Amino acid sequence: MVSMTAKKKPKWVHKDLLGLEYLSTEDIELLLDTAGSFREILDRTIKKVPALRGKTVVNLFYEPSTRTRVSFEIAAKRLSADVINIATETSSVKKGETLNDTGRNIEALKADIIVVRHDCSGAASMLARHVDISVVNAGDGWHEHPTQGLLDIFTLKKKLGRIDGLNVVIVGDIAHSRVARSNIWGLVKLGAKLTVCAPEILIPPGIEKMGVRVTNDIEEAISSADAVNVLRMQFERDEKAVFPQQLEYFKRFGITGERLKKAKKDIIVMHPGPINRGVEMSSGVADGANSVILEQVTNGIAVRMAVLFWLSQARRK
Ligand code: CP
């Protein structure tokens, strides 16, 4: 269980988790430390604690998801919460009900936390302003995916023991990636040295102001990196237009065994999933010794347990 007798007195003041941009370094460290305590529970025979007994978590996903939705459901169940999954395809969303009305009805049904994924940037923030219960952003458009950022950072810290001073490369569609944004906000706050690598057209103007270095040369980028986080090409959006030949992207930016030979031997390879094998990375790399992709997925449960735990604490104040 989470120890409240730690050296520093944890303080969590947020009703919602909307993005890592809005958290302090201390908030992020508190979530990572708490996730560390919860991670151990996942390896027990009885993987359950009573921290959220009597609470109800509603997963409201307007976009497809495997990892995030299932991970939030497992996280809530490991904390003994009741969980409801709303499939928007078979809900009153199909009759035209707005996000705010749906959220207010979920609140009237006495839920405690809404986990929302939406294709519009800012959707989670808007919902949070319209309900008194907690809202967790499970990915909103191109804006943020804060629990993905947290689980990536948690995985890096678990593997390498620190974040401060690490060289981390994020490669792929920086412009349209909520995962990139959450990683950048979080990692920069914790002192990592970040490089983003992408074709010119997929680098948003002014990204350097977030505290990152920009390059288009993947081999140069990974040559001194401790970790490379490989983003998914979002072909369900508009990237066919940018890269009609997927092979072309793979040739210039794909992470392959040959490329890893020129990087540090122990470089960590991450991917938020789902992977486009043979586009962002080779299958050999995805399943290889440097890959921590499935560890990220497992760690995501612990991180989401920490988020649900602290939001439920804030609600009680
Ligand atoms: N990483 C991630 O958000 O995956 P899903 O879309 O499957 O939730």
Coordinates of C-alpha atoms and ligand atoms in Angstrom, one line a residue:
M1 CA 0.0 0.0 0.0
V2 CA 1.0 3.6 -0.4
S3 CA 2.9 4.8 2.7
M4 CA 1.9 8.2 4.0
T5 CA 4.9 8.3 6.3
A6 CA 7.3 9.1 3.5
K7 CA 9.9 11.9 4.1
K8 CA 8.0 14.5 2.2
K9 CA 4.3 15.1 2.9
P10 CA 2.4 14.3 -0.3
K11 CA 0.0 17.0 -1.4
W12 CA -2.4 16.4 -4.2
V13 CA -4.6 19.3 -5.0
H14 CA -6.0 18.5 -8.4
K15 CA -9.6 17.5 -9.1
D16 CA -8.7 16.3 -12.6
L17 CA -5.7 15.0 -14.6
L18 CA -5.8 16.8 -17.8
G19 CA -2.2 17.0 -18.9
L20 CA 1.4 16.9 -17.6
E21 CA 1.7 20.6 -18.6
Y22 CA -0.5 21.5 -15.6
L23 CA 1.4 19.4 -13.0
S24 CA 4.4 20.5 -10.9
T25 CA 7.5 18.4 -10.7
E26 CA 6.4 17.4 -7.2
D27 CA 3.0 16.2 -8.5
I28 CA 4.7 14.1 -11.2
E29 CA 7.2 12.6 -8.6
L30 CA 4.3 11.8 -6.3
L31 CA 2.4 9.9 -9.0
L32 CA 5.6 8.0 -10.0
D33 CA 6.4 7.1 -6.4
T34 CA 2.8 6.0 -5.8
A35 CA 2.9 4.0 -9.0
G36 CA 6.1 2.3 -7.7
S37 CA 4.2 1.1 -4.6
F38 CA 1.3 -0.1 -6.7
R39 CA 3.5 -1.9 -9.2
E40 CA 4.4 -4.5 -6.6
I41 CA 0.8 -5.4 -6.1
L42 CA 0.6 -6.5 -9.8
D43 CA 3.0 -9.3 -9.1
R44 CA 1.1 -10.7 -6.1
T45 CA -1.1 -13.8 -6.2
I46 CA -4.1 -11.7 -5.0
K47 CA -3.7 -8.5 -7.0
K48 CA -6.2 -6.3 -5.1
V49 CA -6.3 -3.6 -2.5
P50 CA -9.3 -1.8 -1.0
A51 CA -8.2 1.8 -1.7
L52 CA -11.2 2.7 -4.0
R53 CA -13.9 0.4 -2.5
G54 CA -17.3 2.0 -3.0
K55 CA -16.0 4.3 -5.8
T56 CA -17.2 4.1 -9.4
V57 CA -15.0 4.8 -12.4
V58 CA -16.6 5.3 -15.8
N59 CA -14.6 4.8 -19.0
L60 CA -16.0 7.0 -21.7
F61 CA -14.1 6.4 -25.0
Y62 CA -15.0 8.2 -28.2
E63 CA -12.0 6.8 -30.0
P64 CA -10.7 3.2 -30.3
S65 CA -8.4 2.0 -27.6
T66 CA -7.0 -1.3 -26.4
R67 CA -4.2 -0.5 -23.9
T68 CA -5.5 2.6 -22.2
R69 CA -9.1 1.5 -21.8
V70 CA -8.3 -2.0 -20.5
S71 CA -5.5 -0.6 -18.4
F72 CA -7.8 1.9 -16.6
E73 CA -10.3 -0.9 -16.1
I74 CA -7.8 -3.2 -14.6
A75 CA -6.3 -0.4 -12.5
A76 CA -9.7 0.5 -11.1
K77 CA -10.5 -3.1 -10.3
R78 CA -7.1 -3.7 -8.6
L79 CA -8.1 -0.8 -6.3
S80 CA -11.6 -2.4 -5.7
A81 CA -13.6 0.3 -7.5
D82 CA -16.6 -0.5 -9.6
V83 CA -16.0 0.1 -13.3
I84 CA -18.4 0.9 -16.1
N85 CA -17.4 1.0 -19.8
I86 CA -19.4 3.1 -22.1
A87 CA -19.2 2.2 -25.7
T88 CA -20.1 5.4 -27.5
E89 CA -21.2 3.4 -30.6
T90 CA -24.1 1.9 -28.6
S91 CA -24.8 4.8 -26.2
S92 CA -27.0 7.9 -26.5
V93 CA -23.9 9.6 -28.1
K94 CA -25.2 8.1 -31.3
K95 CA -28.5 10.0 -30.7
G96 CA -26.6 13.3 -30.6
E97 CA -26.0 13.7 -26.9
T98 CA -23.2 16.1 -26.2
L99 CA -20.0 15.3 -24.2
N100 CA -21.1 17.7 -21.5
D101 CA -24.6 16.2 -21.2
T102 CA -23.2 12.7 -21.2
G103 CA -20.8 13.7 -18.4
R104 CA -23.4 15.4 -16.3
N105 CA -25.6 12.3 -16.6
I106 CA -22.7 10.1 -15.5
E107 CA -22.3 12.4 -12.6
A108 CA -26.0 12.2 -11.8
L109 CA -25.6 8.4 -11.8
K110 CA -23.2 9.0 -8.9
A111 CA -19.9 8.0 -10.6
D112 CA -16.8 9.4 -8.9
I113 CA -14.3 9.5 -11.8
I114 CA -14.7 9.8 -15.6
V115 CA -11.9 8.6 -17.8
V116 CA -12.4 10.2 -21.2
R117 CA -10.8 9.7 -24.6
H118 CA -11.9 12.1 -27.4
D119 CA -10.6 13.1 -30.8
C120 CA -10.9 16.8 -30.0
S121 CA -8.1 18.6 -28.3
G122 CA -9.4 20.2 -25.1
A123 CA -12.4 17.8 -24.8
A124 CA -11.3 16.5 -21.4
S125 CA -10.8 20.1 -20.0
M126 CA -14.2 21.2 -21.2
L127 CA -15.8 18.2 -19.6
A128 CA -13.9 18.8 -16.3
R129 CA -15.4 22.4 -16.2
H130 CA -18.9 21.0 -16.5
V131 CA -18.8 18.3 -13.8
D132 CA -17.8 18.3 -10.2
I133 CA -16.5 14.8 -10.3
S134 CA -12.9 14.0 -11.4
V135 CA -12.0 13.8 -15.1
V136 CA -8.9 11.9 -16.4
N137 CA -7.7 12.7 -19.9
A138 CA -7.1 9.4 -21.6
G139 CA -6.0 11.2 -24.8
D140 CA -7.6 14.3 -26.4
G141 CA -6.8 14.9 -30.0
W142 CA -3.3 16.2 -30.5
H143 CA -3.2 17.8 -27.1
E144 CA -2.1 15.3 -24.3
H145 CA -2.1 11.7 -23.2
P146 CA -0.9 12.3 -19.6
T147 CA -1.1 8.7 -18.3
Q148 CA 0.9 7.5 -21.4
G149 CA 3.5 10.2 -20.6
L150 CA 3.6 9.1 -17.0
L151 CA 3.9 5.4 -17.8
D152 CA 6.7 6.1 -20.3
I153 CA 8.6 8.1 -17.7
F154 CA 7.9 5.5 -15.0
T155 CA 9.3 2.8 -17.3
L156 CA 12.4 4.8 -18.0
K157 CA 13.0 5.5 -14.3
K158 CA 12.5 1.8 -13.4
K159 CA 15.0 0.7 -16.1
L160 CA 17.6 3.4 -15.7
G161 CA 17.1 4.6 -12.1
R162 CA 16.8 8.2 -12.9
I163 CA 15.3 10.8 -15.3
D164 CA 17.5 13.8 -14.6
G165 CA 20.2 14.1 -17.3
L166 CA 19.0 11.2 -19.5
N167 CA 19.2 11.6 -23.3
V168 CA 15.8 10.7 -24.7
V169 CA 14.9 10.8 -28.4
I170 CA 11.3 10.9 -29.5
V171 CA 11.0 10.0 -33.2
G172 CA 7.9 10.2 -35.4
D173 CA 4.9 12.4 -35.9
I174 CA 5.6 15.1 -33.3
A175 CA 3.1 17.5 -34.8
H176 CA 0.0 15.3 -34.3
S177 CA 1.1 13.4 -31.2
R178 CA -0.5 13.8 -27.8
V179 CA 2.0 11.2 -26.5
A180 CA 4.9 13.3 -27.6
R181 CA 3.5 16.4 -25.9
S182 CA 2.9 14.6 -22.6
N183 CA 6.4 13.1 -22.7
I184 CA 8.0 16.4 -23.5
W185 CA 6.2 18.3 -20.6
G186 CA 7.0 15.5 -18.1
L187 CA 10.5 14.7 -19.1
V188 CA 11.7 18.3 -19.4
K189 CA 10.2 19.0 -15.9
L190 CA 12.2 16.1 -14.5
G191 CA 15.5 17.2 -16.1
A192 CA 15.9 14.9 -19.1
K193 CA 17.6 16.1 -22.3
L194 CA 15.2 15.7 -25.1
T195 CA 15.7 15.4 -28.9
V196 CA 12.7 15.2 -31.3
C197 CA 13.3 13.6 -34.7
A198 CA 10.9 13.7 -37.6
P199 CA 10.4 14.7 -41.2
E200 CA 10.3 18.5 -41.4
I201 CA 6.5 18.4 -42.1
L202 CA 5.8 16.6 -38.9
I203 CA 7.7 19.0 -36.6
P204 CA 5.5 21.8 -35.2
P205 CA 7.0 25.3 -35.6
G206 CA 8.4 26.6 -32.3
I207 CA 8.7 23.1 -30.6
E208 CA 12.1 24.2 -29.4
K209 CA 10.4 26.5 -26.9
M210 CA 9.3 23.4 -25.0
G211 CA 13.0 22.7 -24.3
V212 CA 13.8 20.2 -26.9
R213 CA 16.4 19.9 -29.6
V214 CA 15.2 19.2 -33.2
T215 CA 16.8 17.0 -35.8
N216 CA 15.8 15.1 -39.0
D217 CA 18.7 12.7 -38.7
I218 CA 17.7 9.6 -36.8
E219 CA 21.2 8.0 -36.7
E220 CA 22.7 11.2 -35.3
A221 CA 19.8 11.4 -32.8
I222 CA 20.1 7.9 -31.4
S223 CA 23.9 7.8 -31.4
S224 CA 24.2 9.2 -27.8
A225 CA 20.6 8.4 -26.6
D226 CA 19.8 6.4 -23.5
A227 CA 16.3 5.8 -24.8
V228 CA 14.3 6.2 -28.0
N229 CA 10.5 6.6 -27.8
V230 CA 9.1 5.7 -31.2
L231 CA 5.7 7.2 -32.1
R232 CA 3.0 5.6 -34.1
M233 CA 2.3 6.9 -37.6
Q234 CA -1.3 7.8 -37.4
F235 CA -2.5 6.5 -40.7
E236 CA -6.2 6.6 -39.6
R237 CA -5.8 10.4 -39.6
D238 CA -4.1 12.1 -42.5
E239 CA -0.6 10.6 -42.7
K240 CA -1.2 8.7 -45.9
A241 CA -1.0 12.2 -47.5
V242 CA 2.4 12.9 -45.9
F243 CA 3.9 9.4 -46.5
P244 CA 2.1 7.6 -49.3
Q245 CA 4.9 5.1 -49.4
Q246 CA 5.3 3.7 -45.8
L247 CA 8.5 2.2 -46.9
E248 CA 9.9 5.6 -47.5
Y249 CA 9.3 6.6 -43.9
F250 CA 10.8 3.3 -42.7
K251 CA 13.9 3.9 -44.7
R252 CA 14.5 7.4 -43.3
F253 CA 13.2 7.1 -39.8
G254 CA 12.5 3.4 -39.0
I255 CA 14.3 1.9 -36.0
T256 CA 16.1 -1.2 -37.2
G257 CA 18.7 -3.6 -35.9
E258 CA 21.3 -2.0 -38.2
R259 CA 20.5 1.5 -36.8
L260 CA 20.7 0.2 -33.2
K261 CA 24.2 -1.1 -33.9
K262 CA 25.3 2.5 -34.1
A263 CA 23.6 3.4 -30.8
K264 CA 24.5 2.7 -27.2
K265 CA 24.4 -1.1 -26.6
D266 CA 21.8 -0.8 -23.9
I267 CA 19.6 1.9 -25.5
I268 CA 16.0 1.4 -24.4
V269 CA 13.4 1.2 -27.2
M270 CA 9.8 2.3 -26.3
H271 CA 6.6 2.6 -28.3
P272 CA 3.1 3.6 -27.0
G273 CA 1.4 1.1 -29.3
P274 CA -0.2 0.0 -31.4
I275 CA 2.9 -0.6 -33.5
N276 CA 3.0 -0.4 -37.3
R277 CA 5.6 -3.1 -37.8
G278 CA 7.9 -2.4 -40.7
V279 CA 6.9 1.3 -40.6
E280 CA 8.1 2.8 -37.3
M281 CA 10.4 -0.1 -36.4
S282 CA 11.3 -3.6 -37.5
S283 CA 9.7 -6.6 -35.9
G284 CA 13.2 -7.6 -34.8
V285 CA 13.5 -4.4 -32.8
A286 CA 10.0 -4.5 -31.5
D287 CA 10.5 -8.0 -30.0
G288 CA 14.2 -7.6 -29.3
A289 CA 16.4 -7.2 -26.3
N290 CA 16.3 -3.4 -26.2
S291 CA 12.5 -3.2 -26.3
V292 CA 10.5 -2.5 -23.2
I293 CA 7.2 -2.1 -25.0
L294 CA 5.3 -4.7 -23.1
E295 CA 6.8 -3.6 -19.8
Q296 CA 5.3 -0.1 -20.6
V297 CA 1.9 -1.7 -20.9
T298 CA 2.2 -3.5 -17.5
N299 CA 3.6 -0.4 -15.8
G300 CA 0.6 1.6 -17.2
I301 CA -1.7 -0.3 -14.8
A302 CA 0.4 0.9 -11.8
V303 CA 0.5 4.5 -13.1
R304 CA -3.2 4.5 -13.6
M305 CA -3.8 3.1 -10.2
A306 CA -1.7 6.0 -8.8
V307 CA -3.8 8.5 -10.8
L308 CA -7.1 7.1 -9.7
F309 CA -5.9 6.8 -6.1
W310 CA -4.8 10.5 -5.8
L311 CA -7.9 11.8 -7.6
S312 CA -10.1 9.8 -5.2
Q313 CA -8.2 11.3 -2.3
A314 CA -8.6 14.8 -3.6
R315 CA -12.4 14.2 -4.0
R316 CA -12.7 13.4 -0.2
K317 CA -11.2 16.7 0.9
Ligands
CP1 N1 -1.0 3.9 -26.2 C1 -2.3 3.9 -26.4 O1 -3.0 5.0 -26.1 O2 -2.9 2.8 -26.9 P1 -4.4 2.6 -27.1 O3 -4.9 3.5 -28.2 O4 -4.6 1.1 -27.5 O5 -5.2 2.9 -25.8

